[in-house]
Amino acid sequence: MKTLLLSIAILSSILVFAQDNGAITKLIIGLEKLALDKWNNGNPSGFLEISAKDVAYFDPMTDQRLDGIDKLTALYESIRGKIHAGKYDMINPKVQSVDNMAVLTYNLTTYVGDTLNKWNCTEVYRLEMDNKWKIIQTHWSMTKPNIK
Amino acid sequence: MKTLLLSIAILSSILVFAQDNGAITKLIIGLEKLALDKWNNGNPSGFLEISAKDVAYFDPMTDQRLDGIDKLTALYESIRGKIHAGKYDMINPKVQSVDNMAVLTYNLTTYVGDTLNKWNCTEVYRLEMDNKWKIIQTHWSMTKPNIK
């Protein structure tokens, strides 16, 4: 009987853990998609609103890692209104999480006119004191860039 | 007196927190440097030994994200002995952490002969059940790749 109760207790805790991880996965992907929708309509505010003060940032156009929300804001404001993708697909999103940090990875395809662009993306989210998840690290790179 | 005791308690917990974060930072950078030393001498075992079963992986040569240690092992074994960098510099490493997950970002320069290569790197480490930190996500990309 004791063994049965112990098994039920362990199973319950595994289920709760799995549920929690599932809930985090759903929430993180939802946050990312909302921000991507705005991004692909020329509006970087979605990503800026969910990025933390200490965000670290890489993309293929920066000379080195950018540190902090002020630098990221300056970069994003410089391209506000300039990016318009007719269609995008978040491919195979994966979330690996603990209670208060989660890493989201996915491939992204965007169509700007007839041009297909392929991206690799890593976002790290952290659960903040106000119970909101914020991005603390963004890494965008081109999938198999055609190098000179 | 109560206020004083409370202030001391808060200050102590902040100091402990800062110490813990500092210790994690030192440990994570140390793990990465050991693996990089081996990597730049043609030996991928250092990274494989500290990568988790569920590791997610991007580099500029892969068609899409690679999932899991088996695929990463196959990739790394295919280039064993082929990479030899005479010199490398880990530039401006930054670690953002909670108790059981940490994200390390840095720029890397490597010299292969006279050729300078510049990289962006994001590693996410997770504290495992056996109390060892393992990489659960690696993202390598070229800094400002020269696109055709």
PDB file of C-alpha atoms in Angstrom:
ATOM      1  CA  MET A   1       0.000   0.000   0.000  1.00  0.00           C
ATOM      2  CA  LYS A   2       2.818   2.334   0.959  1.00  0.00           C
ATOM      3  CA  THR A   3       4.556   1.546  -2.334  1.00  0.00           C
ATOM      4  CA  LEU A   4       1.351   2.261  -4.260  1.00  0.00           C
ATOM      5  CA  LEU A   5       0.869   5.606  -2.505  1.00  0.00           C
ATOM      6  CA  LEU A   6       4.493   6.492  -3.108  1.00  0.00           C
ATOM      7  CA  SER A   7       4.154   5.574  -6.779  1.00  0.00           C
ATOM      8  CA  ILE A   8       1.008   7.712  -7.085  1.00  0.00           C
ATOM      9  CA  ALA A   9       2.822  10.607  -5.365  1.00  0.00           C
ATOM     10  CA  ILE A  10       5.818  10.330  -7.708  1.00  0.00           C
ATOM     11  CA  LEU A  11       3.585   9.997 -10.762  1.00  0.00           C
ATOM     12  CA  SER A  12       1.544  13.030  -9.687  1.00  0.00           C
ATOM     13  CA  SER A  13       4.648  15.142  -9.242  1.00  0.00           C
ATOM     14  CA  ILE A  14       5.930  14.051 -12.667  1.00  0.00           C
ATOM     15  CA  LEU A  15       2.571  14.974 -14.209  1.00  0.00           C
ATOM     16  CA  VAL A  16       2.534  18.338 -12.461  1.00  0.00           C
ATOM     17  CA  PHE A  17       6.102  18.939 -13.676  1.00  0.00           C
ATOM     18  CA  ALA A  18       5.150  17.922 -17.204  1.00  0.00           C
ATOM     19  CA  GLN A  19       2.062  20.159 -17.098  1.00  0.00           C
ATOM     20  CA  ASP A  20       4.121  23.065 -15.867  1.00  0.00           C
ATOM     21  CA  ASN A  21       6.678  22.578 -18.630  1.00  0.00           C
ATOM     22  CA  GLY A  22       3.842  22.261 -21.159  1.00  0.00           C
ATOM     23  CA  ALA A  23       2.286  25.489 -19.904  1.00  0.00           C
ATOM     24  CA  ILE A  24       5.632  27.309 -20.139  1.00  0.00           C
ATOM     25  CA  THR A  25       6.160  25.987 -23.679  1.00  0.00           C
ATOM     26  CA  LYS A  26       2.744  27.207 -24.817  1.00  0.00           C
ATOM     27  CA  LEU A  27       3.182  30.598 -23.174  1.00  0.00           C
ATOM     28  CA  ILE A  28       6.702  31.210 -24.560  1.00  0.00           C
ATOM     29  CA  ILE A  29       5.754  30.249 -28.120  1.00  0.00           C
ATOM     30  CA  GLY A  30       2.669  32.448 -27.856  1.00  0.00           C
ATOM     31  CA  LEU A  31       4.725  35.456 -26.728  1.00  0.00           C
ATOM     32  CA  GLU A  32       7.194  34.925 -29.571  1.00  0.00           C
ATOM     33  CA  LYS A  33       4.496  34.614 -32.234  1.00  0.00           C
ATOM     34  CA  LEU A  34       2.774  37.810 -31.119  1.00  0.00           C
ATOM     35  CA  ALA A  35       6.079  39.684 -31.358  1.00  0.00           C
ATOM     36  CA  LEU A  36       6.899  38.099 -34.754  1.00  0.00           C
ATOM     37  CA  ASP A  37       3.505  39.132 -36.140  1.00  0.00           C
ATOM     38  CA  LYS A  38       4.273  42.762 -35.287  1.00  0.00           C
ATOM     39  CA  TRP A  39       7.909  42.479 -36.451  1.00  0.00           C
ATOM     40  CA  ASN A  40       6.872  41.257 -39.892  1.00  0.00           C
ATOM     41  CA  ASN A  41       4.599  44.268 -40.196  1.00  0.00           C
ATOM     42  CA  GLY A  42       7.397  46.734 -39.593  1.00  0.00           C
ATOM     43  CA  ASN A  43       6.751  47.110 -35.871  1.00  0.00           C
ATOM     44  CA  PRO A  44       9.622  46.193 -33.492  1.00  0.00           C
ATOM     45  CA  SER A  45       7.656  47.235 -30.363  1.00  0.00           C
ATOM     46  CA  GLY A  46       6.451  43.680 -29.729  1.00  0.00           C
ATOM     47  CA  PHE A  47       9.997  42.410 -29.196  1.00  0.00           C
ATOM     48  CA  LEU A  48      11.098  45.528 -27.308  1.00  0.00           C
ATOM     49  CA  GLU A  49       8.177  45.210 -24.875  1.00  0.00           C
ATOM     50  CA  ILE A  50       9.152  41.647 -23.951  1.00  0.00           C
ATOM     51  CA  SER A  51      12.924  42.192 -23.826  1.00  0.00           C
ATOM     52  CA  ALA A  52      14.613  42.621 -20.442  1.00  0.00           C
ATOM     53  CA  LYS A  53      16.908  45.483 -19.417  1.00  0.00           C
ATOM     54  CA  ASP A  54      19.966  43.212 -19.564  1.00  0.00           C
ATOM     55  CA  VAL A  55      19.109  41.637 -22.942  1.00  0.00           C
ATOM     56  CA  ALA A  56      22.079  40.302 -24.944  1.00  0.00           C
ATOM     57  CA  TYR A  57      21.642  40.359 -28.727  1.00  0.00           C
ATOM     58  CA  PHE A  58      23.278  38.923 -31.869  1.00  0.00           C
ATOM     59  CA  ASP A  59      22.235  39.257 -35.495  1.00  0.00           C
ATOM     60  CA  PRO A  60      24.275  38.901 -38.725  1.00  0.00           C
ATOM     61  CA  MET A  61      24.560  42.663 -39.185  1.00  0.00           C
ATOM     62  CA  THR A  62      26.078  43.611 -35.810  1.00  0.00           C
ATOM     63  CA  ASP A  63      29.861  43.887 -35.323  1.00  0.00           C
ATOM     64  CA  GLN A  64      29.625  42.196 -31.944  1.00  0.00           C
ATOM     65  CA  ARG A  65      27.066  41.295 -29.251  1.00  0.00           C
ATOM     66  CA  LEU A  66      24.818  44.207 -28.287  1.00  0.00           C
ATOM     67  CA  ASP A  67      24.227  44.576 -24.560  1.00  0.00           C
ATOM     68  CA  GLY A  68      21.150  46.085 -22.958  1.00  0.00           C
ATOM     69  CA  ILE A  69      17.705  47.308 -23.896  1.00  0.00           C
ATOM     70  CA  ASP A  70      18.906  50.828 -24.797  1.00  0.00           C
ATOM     71  CA  LYS A  71      21.203  49.581 -27.570  1.00  0.00           C
ATOM     72  CA  LEU A  72      18.600  47.127 -28.816  1.00  0.00           C
ATOM     73  CA  THR A  73      15.968  49.891 -28.851  1.00  0.00           C
ATOM     74  CA  ALA A  74      18.276  52.158 -30.904  1.00  0.00           C
ATOM     75  CA  LEU A  75      18.874  49.352 -33.420  1.00  0.00           C
ATOM     76  CA  TYR A  76      15.209  48.404 -33.736  1.00  0.00           C
ATOM     77  CA  GLU A  77      13.994  51.994 -33.967  1.00  0.00           C
ATOM     78  CA  SER A  78      16.430  52.510 -36.878  1.00  0.00           C
ATOM     79  CA  ILE A  79      14.548  49.886 -38.887  1.00  0.00           C
ATOM     80  CA  ARG A  80      10.989  50.637 -37.741  1.00  0.00           C
ATOM     81  CA  GLY A  81       8.618  50.446 -40.703  1.00  0.00           C
ATOM     82  CA  LYS A  82      11.219  48.910 -43.011  1.00  0.00           C
ATOM     83  CA  ILE A  83      10.535  45.173 -42.636  1.00  0.00           C
ATOM     84  CA  HIS A  84       7.448  43.701 -44.262  1.00  0.00           C
ATOM     85  CA  ALA A  85       7.186  39.956 -44.724  1.00  0.00           C
ATOM     86  CA  GLY A  86       4.105  38.716 -46.534  1.00  0.00           C
ATOM     87  CA  LYS A  87       4.297  35.332 -44.912  1.00  0.00           C
ATOM     88  CA  TYR A  88       6.380  33.651 -42.243  1.00  0.00           C
ATOM     89  CA  ASP A  89       6.629  30.176 -40.800  1.00  0.00           C
ATOM     90  CA  MET A  90       8.002  29.289 -37.371  1.00  0.00           C
ATOM     91  CA  ILE A  91       9.372  25.809 -37.983  1.00  0.00           C
ATOM     92  CA  ASN A  92       9.674  23.167 -35.282  1.00  0.00           C
ATOM     93  CA  PRO A  93       9.746  25.402 -32.181  1.00  0.00           C
ATOM     94  CA  LYS A  94      11.306  23.725 -29.147  1.00  0.00           C
ATOM     95  CA  VAL A  95      11.237  24.988 -25.554  1.00  0.00           C
ATOM     96  CA  GLN A  96      13.618  23.669 -22.879  1.00  0.00           C
ATOM     97  CA  SER A  97      12.735  25.103 -19.485  1.00  0.00           C
ATOM     98  CA  VAL A  98      13.216  25.162 -15.756  1.00  0.00           C
ATOM     99  CA  ASP A  99      10.869  27.052 -13.405  1.00  0.00           C
ATOM    100  CA  ASN A 100      12.181  30.519 -14.159  1.00  0.00           C
ATOM    101  CA  MET A 101      14.211  30.275 -17.383  1.00  0.00           C
ATOM    102  CA  ALA A 102      13.392  28.851 -20.795  1.00  0.00           C
ATOM    103  CA  VAL A 103      15.206  28.552 -24.110  1.00  0.00           C
ATOM    104  CA  LEU A 104      13.154  28.675 -27.303  1.00  0.00           C
ATOM    105  CA  THR A 105      14.782  27.566 -30.579  1.00  0.00           C
ATOM    106  CA  TYR A 106      13.261  27.429 -34.034  1.00  0.00           C
ATOM    107  CA  ASN A 107      13.934  27.839 -37.734  1.00  0.00           C
ATOM    108  CA  LEU A 108      12.119  30.648 -39.467  1.00  0.00           C
ATOM    109  CA  THR A 109      11.267  31.176 -43.112  1.00  0.00           C
ATOM    110  CA  THR A 110      10.092  34.579 -44.267  1.00  0.00           C
ATOM    111  CA  TYR A 111       8.953  35.676 -47.689  1.00  0.00           C
ATOM    112  CA  VAL A 112       9.735  39.266 -48.602  1.00  0.00           C
ATOM    113  CA  GLY A 113       8.081  39.526 -52.014  1.00  0.00           C
ATOM    114  CA  ASP A 114       9.280  36.408 -53.816  1.00  0.00           C
ATOM    115  CA  THR A 115      12.485  36.172 -51.829  1.00  0.00           C
ATOM    116  CA  LEU A 116      12.706  33.348 -49.296  1.00  0.00           C
ATOM    117  CA  ASN A 117      14.898  34.020 -46.265  1.00  0.00           C
ATOM    118  CA  LYS A 118      15.848  31.270 -43.846  1.00  0.00           C
ATOM    119  CA  TRP A 119      16.861  31.923 -40.259  1.00  0.00           C
ATOM    120  CA  ASN A 120      18.094  30.171 -37.128  1.00  0.00           C
ATOM    121  CA  CYS A 121      16.754  31.646 -33.892  1.00  0.00           C
ATOM    122  CA  THR A 122      17.528  31.221 -30.207  1.00  0.00           C
ATOM    123  CA  GLU A 123      15.616  33.177 -27.559  1.00  0.00           C
ATOM    124  CA  VAL A 124      16.230  32.831 -23.831  1.00  0.00           C
ATOM    125  CA  TYR A 125      13.357  33.951 -21.607  1.00  0.00           C
ATOM    126  CA  ARG A 126      13.550  34.600 -17.842  1.00  0.00           C
ATOM    127  CA  LEU A 127      10.633  34.833 -15.407  1.00  0.00           C
ATOM    128  CA  GLU A 128      10.928  38.287 -13.842  1.00  0.00           C
ATOM    129  CA  MET A 129       9.964  39.526 -10.344  1.00  0.00           C
ATOM    130  CA  ASP A 130       6.649  40.846 -11.717  1.00  0.00           C
ATOM    131  CA  ASN A 131       5.819  37.308 -12.933  1.00  0.00           C
ATOM    132  CA  LYS A 132       6.276  38.230 -16.601  1.00  0.00           C
ATOM    133  CA  TRP A 133       8.585  36.314 -18.958  1.00  0.00           C
ATOM    134  CA  LYS A 134      11.147  38.547 -20.649  1.00  0.00           C
ATOM    135  CA  ILE A 135      13.776  37.841 -23.318  1.00  0.00           C
ATOM    136  CA  ILE A 136      17.314  38.085 -21.896  1.00  0.00           C
ATOM    137  CA  GLN A 137      19.106  36.798 -25.009  1.00  0.00           C
ATOM    138  CA  THR A 138      18.300  36.857 -28.731  1.00  0.00           C
ATOM    139  CA  HIS A 139      20.468  35.225 -31.406  1.00  0.00           C
ATOM    140  CA  TRP A 140      19.438  35.512 -35.067  1.00  0.00           C
ATOM    141  CA  SER A 141      21.581  33.993 -37.802  1.00  0.00           C
ATOM    142  CA  MET A 142      21.079  33.015 -41.431  1.00  0.00           C
ATOM    143  CA  THR A 143      20.622  29.328 -42.184  1.00  0.00           C
ATOM    144  CA  LYS A 144      23.535  28.239 -44.416  1.00  0.00           C
ATOM    145  CA  PRO A 145      24.488  31.751 -45.588  1.00  0.00           C
ATOM    146  CA  ASN A 146      25.907  31.921 -49.111  1.00  0.00           C
ATOM    147  CA  ILE A 147      29.415  33.196 -48.306  1.00  0.00           C
ATOM    148  CA  LYS A 148      31.664  35.001 -50.810  1.00  0.00           C
TER     149      LYS A 148
ATOM    150  CA  MET B   1      16.438  47.389  15.851  1.00  0.00           C
ATOM    151  CA  LYS B   2      13.976  45.277  13.868  1.00  0.00           C
ATOM    152  CA  THR B   3      14.605  47.441  10.818  1.00  0.00           C
ATOM    153  CA  LEU B   4      18.348  47.062  11.237  1.00  0.00           C
ATOM    154  CA  LEU B   5      18.074  43.266  11.521  1.00  0.00           C
ATOM    155  CA  LEU B   6      15.799  43.169   8.498  1.00  0.00           C
ATOM    156  CA  SER B   7      18.244  45.299   6.494  1.00  0.00           C
ATOM    157  CA  ILE B   8      21.127  43.008   7.464  1.00  0.00           C
ATOM    158  CA  ALA B   9      19.055  39.964   6.458  1.00  0.00           C
ATOM    159  CA  ILE B  10      18.180  41.487   3.057  1.00  0.00           C
ATOM    160  CA  LEU B  11      21.777  42.601   2.469  1.00  0.00           C
ATOM    161  CA  SER B  12      23.063  39.125   3.374  1.00  0.00           C
ATOM    162  CA  SER B  13      20.681  37.440   0.970  1.00  0.00           C
ATOM    163  CA  ILE B  14      21.683  39.880  -1.812  1.00  0.00           C
ATOM    164  CA  LEU B  15      25.362  39.154  -1.126  1.00  0.00           C
ATOM    165  CA  VAL B  16      24.757  35.392  -1.115  1.00  0.00           C
ATOM    166  CA  PHE B  17      22.822  35.740  -4.389  1.00  0.00           C
ATOM    167  CA  ALA B  18      25.614  37.794  -5.937  1.00  0.00           C
ATOM    168  CA  GLN B  19      28.203  35.268  -4.755  1.00  0.00           C
ATOM    169  CA  ASP B  20      26.200  32.397  -6.218  1.00  0.00           C
ATOM    170  CA  ASN B  21      25.835  34.162  -9.566  1.00  0.00           C
ATOM    171  CA  GLY B  22      29.542  34.978  -9.556  1.00  0.00           C
ATOM    172  CA  ALA B  23      30.403  31.363  -8.835  1.00  0.00           C
ATOM    173  CA  ILE B  24      28.146  30.149 -11.665  1.00  0.00           C
ATOM    174  CA  THR B  25      29.705  32.682 -14.066  1.00  0.00           C
ATOM    175  CA  LYS B  26      33.233  31.521 -13.230  1.00  0.00           C
ATOM    176  CA  LEU B  27      32.297  27.852 -13.490  1.00  0.00           C
ATOM    177  CA  ILE B  28      30.450  28.169 -16.831  1.00  0.00           C
ATOM    178  CA  ILE B  29      33.227  30.199 -18.479  1.00  0.00           C
ATOM    179  CA  GLY B  30      35.757  27.680 -17.179  1.00  0.00           C
ATOM    180  CA  LEU B  31      33.819  24.735 -18.666  1.00  0.00           C
ATOM    181  CA  GLU B  32      33.517  26.505 -22.014  1.00  0.00           C
ATOM    182  CA  LYS B  33      37.221  27.395 -22.180  1.00  0.00           C
ATOM    183  CA  LEU B  34      38.287  23.822 -21.458  1.00  0.00           C
ATOM    184  CA  ALA B  35      36.057  22.557 -24.273  1.00  0.00           C
ATOM    185  CA  LEU B  36      37.267  25.303 -26.652  1.00  0.00           C
ATOM    186  CA  ASP B  37      40.914  24.413 -25.963  1.00  0.00           C
ATOM    187  CA  LYS B  38      40.226  20.840 -27.062  1.00  0.00           C
ATOM    188  CA  TRP B  39      38.034  21.945 -29.992  1.00  0.00           C
ATOM    189  CA  ASN B  40      40.775  24.146 -31.419  1.00  0.00           C
ATOM    190  CA  ASN B  41      43.139  21.169 -31.312  1.00  0.00           C
ATOM    191  CA  GLY B  42      40.852  18.999 -33.425  1.00  0.00           C
ATOM    192  CA  ASN B  43      39.166  17.290 -30.476  1.00  0.00           C
ATOM    193  CA  PRO B  44      35.348  17.676 -30.180  1.00  0.00           C
ATOM    194  CA  SER B  45      35.131  15.384 -27.112  1.00  0.00           C
ATOM    195  CA  GLY B  46      35.278  18.310 -24.702  1.00  0.00           C
ATOM    196  CA  PHE B  47      32.009  19.746 -26.020  1.00  0.00           C
ATOM    197  CA  LEU B  48      30.377  16.338 -26.401  1.00  0.00           C
ATOM    198  CA  GLU B  49      31.154  15.431 -22.773  1.00  0.00           C
ATOM    199  CA  ILE B  50      29.418  18.549 -21.474  1.00  0.00           C
ATOM    200  CA  SER B  51      26.417  18.460 -23.843  1.00  0.00           C
ATOM    201  CA  ALA B  52      23.090  17.107 -22.584  1.00  0.00           C
ATOM    202  CA  LYS B  53      21.025  14.365 -24.225  1.00  0.00           C
ATOM    203  CA  ASP B  54      18.427  16.900 -25.391  1.00  0.00           C
ATOM    204  CA  VAL B  55      20.946  19.433 -26.755  1.00  0.00           C
ATOM    205  CA  ALA B  56      19.659  21.715 -29.530  1.00  0.00           C
ATOM    206  CA  TYR B  57      22.288  22.927 -32.006  1.00  0.00           C
ATOM    207  CA  PHE B  58      22.721  25.533 -34.752  1.00  0.00           C
ATOM    208  CA  ASP B  59      25.768  26.363 -36.846  1.00  0.00           C
ATOM    209  CA  PRO B  60      26.086  28.074 -40.286  1.00  0.00           C
ATOM    210  CA  MET B  61      26.582  24.754 -42.077  1.00  0.00           C
ATOM    211  CA  THR B  62      23.458  22.885 -40.884  1.00  0.00           C
ATOM    212  CA  ASP B  63      20.227  22.898 -42.921  1.00  0.00           C
ATOM    213  CA  GLN B  64      18.170  23.277 -39.774  1.00  0.00           C
ATOM    214  CA  ARG B  65      18.436  22.881 -35.984  1.00  0.00           C
ATOM    215  CA  LEU B  66      19.995  19.572 -34.936  1.00  0.00           C
ATOM    216  CA  ASP B  67      18.247  17.872 -32.022  1.00  0.00           C
ATOM    217  CA  GLY B  68      19.888  15.541 -29.537  1.00  0.00           C
ATOM    218  CA  ILE B  69      23.331  14.309 -28.565  1.00  0.00           C
ATOM    219  CA  ASP B  70      23.351  11.482 -31.145  1.00  0.00           C
ATOM    220  CA  LYS B  71      23.061  13.884 -34.106  1.00  0.00           C
ATOM    221  CA  LEU B  72      25.571  16.281 -32.574  1.00  0.00           C
ATOM    222  CA  THR B  73      28.000  13.413 -31.958  1.00  0.00           C
ATOM    223  CA  ALA B  74      27.693  12.287 -35.601  1.00  0.00           C
ATOM    224  CA  LEU B  75      28.399  15.839 -36.800  1.00  0.00           C
ATOM    225  CA  TYR B  76      31.360  16.383 -34.486  1.00  0.00           C
ATOM    226  CA  GLU B  77      32.907  12.979 -35.173  1.00  0.00           C
ATOM    227  CA  SER B  78      32.797  13.789 -38.908  1.00  0.00           C
ATOM    228  CA  ILE B  79      35.178  16.722 -38.320  1.00  0.00           C
ATOM    229  CA  ARG B  80      37.372  15.194 -35.592  1.00  0.00           C
ATOM    230  CA  GLY B  81      41.014  16.077 -36.237  1.00  0.00           C
ATOM    231  CA  LYS B  82      40.174  18.633 -38.910  1.00  0.00           C
ATOM    232  CA  ILE B  83      40.044  21.897 -36.956  1.00  0.00           C
ATOM    233  CA  HIS B  84      43.279  23.436 -35.738  1.00  0.00           C
ATOM    234  CA  ALA B  85      43.293  27.055 -34.648  1.00  0.00           C
ATOM    235  CA  GLY B  86      46.667  28.455 -33.669  1.00  0.00           C
ATOM    236  CA  LYS B  87      45.098  31.073 -31.436  1.00  0.00           C
ATOM    237  CA  TYR B  88      41.660  31.981 -30.179  1.00  0.00           C
ATOM    238  CA  ASP B  89      40.176  34.745 -28.088  1.00  0.00           C
ATOM    239  CA  MET B  90      36.908  34.535 -26.149  1.00  0.00           C
ATOM    240  CA  ILE B  91      35.784  38.167 -26.224  1.00  0.00           C
ATOM    241  CA  ASN B  92      33.599  39.727 -23.554  1.00  0.00           C
ATOM    242  CA  PRO B  93      31.940  36.577 -22.136  1.00  0.00           C
ATOM    243  CA  LYS B  94      28.664  37.287 -20.320  1.00  0.00           C
ATOM    244  CA  VAL B  95      26.699  34.863 -18.125  1.00  0.00           C
ATOM    245  CA  GLN B  96      23.052  35.460 -17.179  1.00  0.00           C
ATOM    246  CA  SER B  97      21.870  32.850 -14.710  1.00  0.00           C
ATOM    247  CA  VAL B  98      19.242  31.542 -12.321  1.00  0.00           C
ATOM    248  CA  ASP B  99      19.923  28.695  -9.882  1.00  0.00           C
ATOM    249  CA  ASN B 100      19.775  25.887 -12.434  1.00  0.00           C
ATOM    250  CA  MET B 101      20.083  27.468 -15.876  1.00  0.00           C
ATOM    251  CA  ALA B 102      22.617  29.893 -17.351  1.00  0.00           C
ATOM    252  CA  VAL B 103      23.142  31.521 -20.717  1.00  0.00           C
ATOM    253  CA  LEU B 104      26.696  32.282 -21.820  1.00  0.00           C
ATOM    254  CA  THR B 105      27.263  34.625 -24.761  1.00  0.00           C
ATOM    255  CA  TYR B 106      30.531  35.773 -26.289  1.00  0.00           C
ATOM    256  CA  ASN B 107      32.276  36.738 -29.505  1.00  0.00           C
ATOM    257  CA  LEU B 108      35.105  34.511 -30.600  1.00  0.00           C
ATOM    258  CA  THR B 109      38.043  35.182 -32.900  1.00  0.00           C
ATOM    259  CA  THR B 110      40.076  32.269 -34.193  1.00  0.00           C
ATOM    260  CA  TYR B 111      43.172  32.305 -36.348  1.00  0.00           C
ATOM    261  CA  VAL B 112      43.554  29.374 -38.730  1.00  0.00           C
ATOM    262  CA  GLY B 113      46.941  30.106 -40.273  1.00  0.00           C
ATOM    263  CA  ASP B 114      46.717  33.783 -41.209  1.00  0.00           C
ATOM    264  CA  THR B 115      42.943  33.697 -41.626  1.00  0.00           C
ATOM    265  CA  LEU B 116      40.902  35.467 -38.980  1.00  0.00           C
ATOM    266  CA  ASN B 117      37.415  34.052 -38.350  1.00  0.00           C
ATOM    267  CA  LYS B 118      34.871  35.904 -36.242  1.00  0.00           C
ATOM    268  CA  TRP B 119      31.992  34.167 -34.480  1.00  0.00           C
ATOM    269  CA  ASN B 120      28.927  34.877 -32.369  1.00  0.00           C
ATOM    270  CA  CYS B 121      28.197  32.226 -29.756  1.00  0.00           C
ATOM    271  CA  THR B 122      25.310  31.442 -27.410  1.00  0.00           C
ATOM    272  CA  GLU B 123      25.466  28.473 -25.043  1.00  0.00           C
ATOM    273  CA  VAL B 124      22.684  27.574 -22.608  1.00  0.00           C
ATOM    274  CA  TYR B 125      23.746  25.428 -19.665  1.00  0.00           C
ATOM    275  CA  ARG B 126      21.397  23.534 -17.309  1.00  0.00           C
ATOM    276  CA  LEU B 127      22.261  22.124 -13.868  1.00  0.00           C
ATOM    277  CA  GLU B 128      21.494  18.404 -14.113  1.00  0.00           C
ATOM    278  CA  MET B 129      20.294  15.933 -11.458  1.00  0.00           C
ATOM    279  CA  ASP B 130      23.894  14.769 -10.894  1.00  0.00           C
ATOM    280  CA  ASN B 131      24.845  18.379 -10.072  1.00  0.00           C
ATOM    281  CA  LYS B 132      26.810  18.850 -13.294  1.00  0.00           C
ATOM    282  CA  TRP B 133      26.197  21.721 -15.706  1.00  0.00           C
ATOM    283  CA  LYS B 134      25.471  20.548 -19.242  1.00  0.00           C
ATOM    284  CA  ILE B 135      24.932  22.451 -22.500  1.00  0.00           C
ATOM    285  CA  ILE B 136      21.314  22.164 -23.690  1.00  0.00           C
ATOM    286  CA  GLN B 137      21.616  24.643 -26.564  1.00  0.00           C
ATOM    287  CA  THR B 138      24.505  25.773 -28.773  1.00  0.00           C
ATOM    288  CA  HIS B 139      24.209  28.489 -31.444  1.00  0.00           C
ATOM    289  CA  TRP B 140      27.260  29.358 -33.557  1.00  0.00           C
ATOM    290  CA  SER B 141      27.047  31.979 -36.285  1.00  0.00           C
ATOM    291  CA  MET B 142      29.518  34.077 -38.246  1.00  0.00           C
ATOM    292  CA  THR B 143      29.886  37.711 -37.230  1.00  0.00           C
ATOM    293  CA  LYS B 144      28.830  39.860 -40.241  1.00  0.00           C
ATOM    294  CA  PRO B 145      29.184  37.083 -42.849  1.00  0.00           C
ATOM    295  CA  ASN B 146      30.240  38.293 -46.309  1.00  0.00           C
ATOM    296  CA  ILE B 147      27.139  37.284 -48.310  1.00  0.00           C
ATOM    297  CA  LYS B 148      27.089  36.710 -52.090  1.00  0.00           C
TER     298      LYS B 148
END
